[in-house]
CSV table of C-alpha atoms in Angstrom, one decimal:
chain,number,residue,atom,x,y,z
A,1,UNK,CA,14.5,3.9,0.2
A,2,UNK,CA,15.4,0.4,0.4
A,3,UNK,CA,17.9,0.0,3.5
A,4,UNK,CA,17.7,-3.8,4.0
A,5,UNK,CA,19.7,-6.1,1.6
A,6,UNK,CA,18.7,-9.8,1.5
A,7,UNK,CA,21.2,-12.4,0.3
A,8,UNK,CA,21.2,-15.0,-1.7
A,9,UNK,CA,19.2,-13.0,-4.4
A,10,UNK,CA,18.0,-16.2,-4.8
A,11,UNK,CA,18.4,-20.0,-3.2
A,12,UNK,CA,17.6,-23.7,-4.5
A,13,UNK,CA,17.9,-26.6,-1.9
A,14,UNK,CA,16.4,-29.9,-1.9
A,15,UNK,CA,13.2,-30.6,0.7
A,16,UNK,CA,14.3,-31.0,3.4
A,17,UNK,CA,17.3,-29.3,3.8
A,18,UNK,CA,17.6,-26.1,6.1
A,19,UNK,CA,17.4,-22.7,4.4
A,20,UNK,CA,19.0,-19.5,5.6
A,21,UNK,CA,19.0,-16.3,4.0
A,22,UNK,CA,20.5,-12.6,5.5
A,23,UNK,CA,19.6,-9.1,5.8
A,24,UNK,CA,21.7,-6.5,6.4
A,25,UNK,CA,20.8,-2.7,7.1
A,26,UNK,CA,22.3,0.6,7.8
A,27,UNK,CA,20.7,2.7,10.9
A,28,UNK,CA,19.8,2.0,13.8
A,29,UNK,CA,16.3,-0.1,14.3
A,30,UNK,CA,13.7,-0.6,16.6
A,31,UNK,CA,12.8,-4.0,15.0
A,32,UNK,CA,13.6,-6.2,12.2
A,33,UNK,CA,10.7,-7.9,10.6
A,34,UNK,CA,10.6,-11.1,8.3
A,35,UNK,CA,7.7,-11.8,5.4
A,36,UNK,CA,6.9,-14.5,3.0
A,37,UNK,CA,5.4,-13.5,-0.4
A,38,UNK,CA,4.0,-16.4,-2.7
A,39,UNK,CA,3.9,-16.0,-6.1
A,40,UNK,CA,1.4,-12.8,-7.1
A,41,UNK,CA,0.5,-12.8,-3.6
A,42,UNK,CA,0.4,-10.4,-0.9
A,43,UNK,CA,3.2,-10.4,1.9
A,44,UNK,CA,2.4,-12.3,5.1
A,45,UNK,CA,4.3,-11.5,8.4
A,46,UNK,CA,6.4,-14.4,9.7
A,47,UNK,CA,8.2,-12.9,12.6
A,48,UNK,CA,9.4,-9.6,14.6
A,49,UNK,CA,12.3,-9.4,16.4
A,50,UNK,CA,12.9,-6.2,19.0
A,51,UNK,CA,16.6,-4.9,18.5
A,52,UNK,CA,17.1,-5.7,22.3
A,53,UNK,CA,16.5,-9.5,21.2
A,54,UNK,CA,19.1,-11.4,19.8
A,55,UNK,CA,17.4,-14.8,18.7
A,56,UNK,CA,13.4,-15.9,18.4
A,57,UNK,CA,11.8,-19.1,17.0
A,58,UNK,CA,8.5,-19.8,15.7
A,59,UNK,CA,7.6,-23.1,14.4
A,60,UNK,CA,10.5,-24.3,11.9
A,61,UNK,CA,11.5,-20.6,11.9
A,62,UNK,CA,14.2,-19.1,13.6
A,63,UNK,CA,15.8,-15.4,13.1
A,64,UNK,CA,18.9,-14.1,14.7
A,65,UNK,CA,19.6,-10.2,15.1
A,66,UNK,CA,23.2,-8.7,15.7
A,67,UNK,CA,22.8,-5.2,16.2
A,68,UNK,CA,26.7,-4.9,16.0
A,69,UNK,CA,26.9,-6.0,12.4
A,70,UNK,CA,23.5,-4.7,11.7
A,71,UNK,CA,22.5,-7.9,10.2
A,72,UNK,CA,19.9,-10.8,10.8
A,73,UNK,CA,19.3,-14.4,9.3
A,74,UNK,CA,16.2,-16.2,8.6
A,75,UNK,CA,16.6,-20.1,9.0
A,76,UNK,CA,14.2,-22.3,7.9
A,77,UNK,CA,14.6,-25.9,9.1
A,78,UNK,CA,13.3,-29.0,7.4
A,79,UNK,CA,12.3,-27.2,4.3
A,80,UNK,CA,9.1,-28.2,2.3
A,81,UNK,CA,7.8,-27.6,-0.8
A,82,UNK,CA,5.3,-25.2,0.3
A,83,UNK,CA,8.2,-22.9,1.6
A,84,UNK,CA,8.7,-22.0,-1.6
A,85,UNK,CA,8.3,-18.1,-2.1
A,86,UNK,CA,10.3,-14.9,-1.7
A,87,UNK,CA,11.3,-14.0,1.6
A,88,UNK,CA,11.6,-10.2,2.9
A,89,UNK,CA,13.1,-8.4,5.4
A,90,UNK,CA,11.6,-5.1,6.5
A,91,UNK,CA,13.2,-2.7,9.4
A,92,UNK,CA,11.5,-0.2,11.6
A,93,UNK,CA,14.0,2.7,12.4
A,94,UNK,CA,14.2,4.7,15.1
A,95,UNK,CA,13.7,8.3,12.9
A,96,UNK,CA,10.2,7.1,11.9
A,97,UNK,CA,7.1,5.8,13.3
A,98,UNK,CA,5.2,4.8,10.2
A,99,UNK,CA,7.3,3.4,7.7
A,100,UNK,CA,9.0,0.0,7.5
A,101,UNK,CA,12.5,0.1,5.1
A,102,UNK,CA,12.2,-2.9,2.7
A,103,UNK,CA,14.6,-5.1,1.5
A,104,UNK,CA,14.6,-6.7,-2.1
A,105,UNK,CA,14.0,-10.0,-0.9
A,106,UNK,CA,15.4,-13.8,-1.0
A,107,UNK,CA,13.5,-16.0,-3.5
A,108,UNK,CA,13.6,-19.4,-2.2
A,109,UNK,CA,12.9,-22.7,-4.4
A,110,UNK,CA,12.5,-25.8,-2.6
A,111,UNK,CA,13.0,-28.9,-5.2
A,112,UNK,CA,10.8,-32.0,-4.1
B,1,UNK,CA,-10.3,-10.3,13.3
B,2,UNK,CA,-8.7,-8.1,10.9
B,3,UNK,CA,-9.3,-8.4,7.0
B,4,UNK,CA,-7.9,-6.2,3.9
B,5,UNK,CA,-9.7,-6.1,0.7
B,6,UNK,CA,-8.3,-4.7,-2.6
B,7,UNK,CA,-9.7,-4.8,-5.9
B,8,UNK,CA,-9.4,-5.1,-9.0
B,9,UNK,CA,-7.3,-8.0,-8.6
B,10,UNK,CA,-5.8,-7.7,-12.2
B,11,UNK,CA,-6.5,-4.5,-14.4
B,12,UNK,CA,-5.7,-3.7,-18.1
B,13,UNK,CA,-5.9,-0.2,-19.0
B,14,UNK,CA,-4.3,2.1,-22.1
B,15,UNK,CA,-1.7,4.7,-21.4
B,16,UNK,CA,-3.3,8.0,-20.8
B,17,UNK,CA,-6.7,6.5,-19.0
B,18,UNK,CA,-7.5,7.1,-15.5
B,19,UNK,CA,-6.6,4.9,-12.3
B,20,UNK,CA,-8.7,3.9,-9.4
B,21,UNK,CA,-7.7,1.1,-6.9
B,22,UNK,CA,-9.3,0.7,-3.7
B,23,UNK,CA,-8.5,-0.6,-0.3
B,24,UNK,CA,-10.6,-1.2,2.6
B,25,UNK,CA,-9.9,-3.0,6.3
B,26,UNK,CA,-12.1,-4.1,8.5
B,27,UNK,CA,-11.9,-5.3,12.0
B,28,UNK,CA,-9.5,-2.2,13.2
B,29,UNK,CA,-10.0,1.3,13.6
B,30,UNK,CA,-7.6,4.0,12.9
B,31,UNK,CA,-4.9,2.2,11.4
B,32,UNK,CA,-2.0,3.4,9.6
B,33,UNK,CA,-2.5,2.8,5.4
B,34,UNK,CA,0.2,1.9,2.6
B,35,UNK,CA,0.3,1.6,-0.8
B,36,UNK,CA,3.4,-0.1,-2.1
B,37,UNK,CA,4.4,-0.9,-5.4
B,38,UNK,CA,6.3,-4.0,-6.7
B,39,UNK,CA,8.0,-4.3,-9.9
B,40,UNK,CA,8.5,-7.8,-11.0
B,41,UNK,CA,11.2,-9.7,-9.2
B,42,UNK,CA,11.5,-6.6,-6.8
B,43,UNK,CA,11.2,-5.2,-3.5
B,44,UNK,CA,8.3,-3.2,-2.3
B,45,UNK,CA,8.2,0.7,-2.9
B,46,UNK,CA,6.2,2.6,-0.6
B,47,UNK,CA,4.2,5.2,-2.5
B,48,UNK,CA,1.9,6.6,0.5
B,49,UNK,CA,0.9,6.3,4.1
B,50,UNK,CA,-1.9,7.8,5.8
B,51,UNK,CA,-2.2,7.9,9.4
B,52,UNK,CA,-5.9,9.5,9.5
B,53,UNK,CA,-8.5,10.5,7.5
B,54,UNK,CA,-7.7,13.2,5.1
B,55,UNK,CA,-4.1,12.7,6.0
B,56,UNK,CA,-1.5,11.8,3.2
B,57,UNK,CA,2.0,11.6,3.1
B,58,UNK,CA,3.8,11.3,-0.5
B,59,UNK,CA,7.3,9.1,-0.8
B,60,UNK,CA,7.7,9.4,-4.4
B,61,UNK,CA,7.0,11.9,-6.8
B,62,UNK,CA,4.6,10.8,-9.6
B,63,UNK,CA,1.6,10.9,-11.4
B,64,UNK,CA,-0.1,8.8,-9.1
B,65,UNK,CA,-2.0,10.3,-6.1
B,66,UNK,CA,-3.9,8.8,-2.7
B,67,UNK,CA,-6.9,9.7,-0.6
B,68,UNK,CA,-8.3,8.5,2.5
B,69,UNK,CA,-12.0,9.4,2.6
B,70,UNK,CA,-13.0,6.9,5.7
B,71,UNK,CA,-11.0,5.6,8.4
B,72,UNK,CA,-10.7,2.3,7.2
B,73,UNK,CA,-10.6,3.2,3.1
B,74,UNK,CA,-7.6,4.0,1.2
B,75,UNK,CA,-7.7,5.0,-2.6
B,76,UNK,CA,-5.2,5.2,-5.2
B,77,UNK,CA,-5.8,7.3,-8.3
B,78,UNK,CA,-4.4,8.5,-11.5
B,79,UNK,CA,-5.4,11.1,-13.7
B,80,UNK,CA,-3.3,9.8,-16.8
B,81,UNK,CA,-1.7,6.3,-16.3
B,82,UNK,CA,2.2,6.0,-18.0
B,83,UNK,CA,3.8,2.8,-19.3
B,84,UNK,CA,5.9,3.2,-16.2
B,85,UNK,CA,2.8,2.3,-14.0
B,86,UNK,CA,2.6,-0.9,-14.4
B,87,UNK,CA,3.6,-3.2,-11.4
B,88,UNK,CA,1.9,-4.9,-8.5
B,89,UNK,CA,-0.1,-2.8,-6.2
B,90,UNK,CA,-0.2,-3.7,-2.7
B,91,UNK,CA,-2.3,-2.1,0.2
B,92,UNK,CA,-1.2,-2.8,3.8
B,93,UNK,CA,-2.2,-1.6,7.4
B,94,UNK,CA,-0.4,-1.1,10.4
B,95,UNK,CA,-1.0,-0.5,14.0
B,96,UNK,CA,-1.1,3.1,15.4
B,97,UNK,CA,1.5,2.7,18.6
B,98,UNK,CA,5.1,2.2,16.8
B,99,UNK,CA,5.9,0.5,13.5
B,100,UNK,CA,5.2,-3.1,14.0
B,101,UNK,CA,3.6,-5.8,12.0
B,102,UNK,CA,1.9,-4.5,8.6
B,103,UNK,CA,-1.0,-6.6,6.8
B,104,UNK,CA,-1.1,-6.5,3.0
B,105,UNK,CA,-4.0,-6.9,0.9
B,106,UNK,CA,-3.9,-9.4,-2.3
B,107,UNK,CA,-2.9,-7.0,-4.2
B,108,UNK,CA,-3.8,-5.8,-8.0
B,109,UNK,CA,-1.8,-6.5,-10.9
B,110,UNK,CA,-1.7,-3.4,-13.2
B,111,UNK,CA,-0.9,-3.6,-16.5
B,112,UNK,CA,-0.5,-0.4,-18.9
B,113,UNK,CA,-0.6,-0.9,-22.3
């Protein structure tokens, strides 16, 4: 089942602007992860944030987690054309040691 | 470093034909292995996962099956393909201690005609 829901479903911005994507989930989690998928390719892990963390940075990426609202956001600063991709959130829930629950993704287009 | 291979990259098969997709992992031992399917413009649907040789868990009833004959080999099969089996198939591996990052292969684009 798909627990995560990203919004927006699609986002188109100018190169250099910041891009923000959101993810909501329903059940308690151990961690939340963000992945990127270029068209026709496999997914690439970007960042993992644990349930006891509120914010995490990796290069131009900033992820926040609000467990009280069961939501997370991914911010990409100073976007580049190469950031054009689909972005997925995935949650590791308390009741499974093996599975991630995936959202439907946000399609990000960076216009040059 | 760990590497995951999938083949073939693309496949066009007629309805009713058999299917075999293979996935192998290098550089890690006893990984959790996963098969996902992705419809065009959609998220990932977990089909099967395996925590060890011969151990397969199925998430979605369908005409697909999976096998893990070796520690780092995961095979997705069908005896008779349906049109609805078309999609992008992704293999992934993850660590054994809790659910952390998953690492994906390049995927197989399957078109059933």
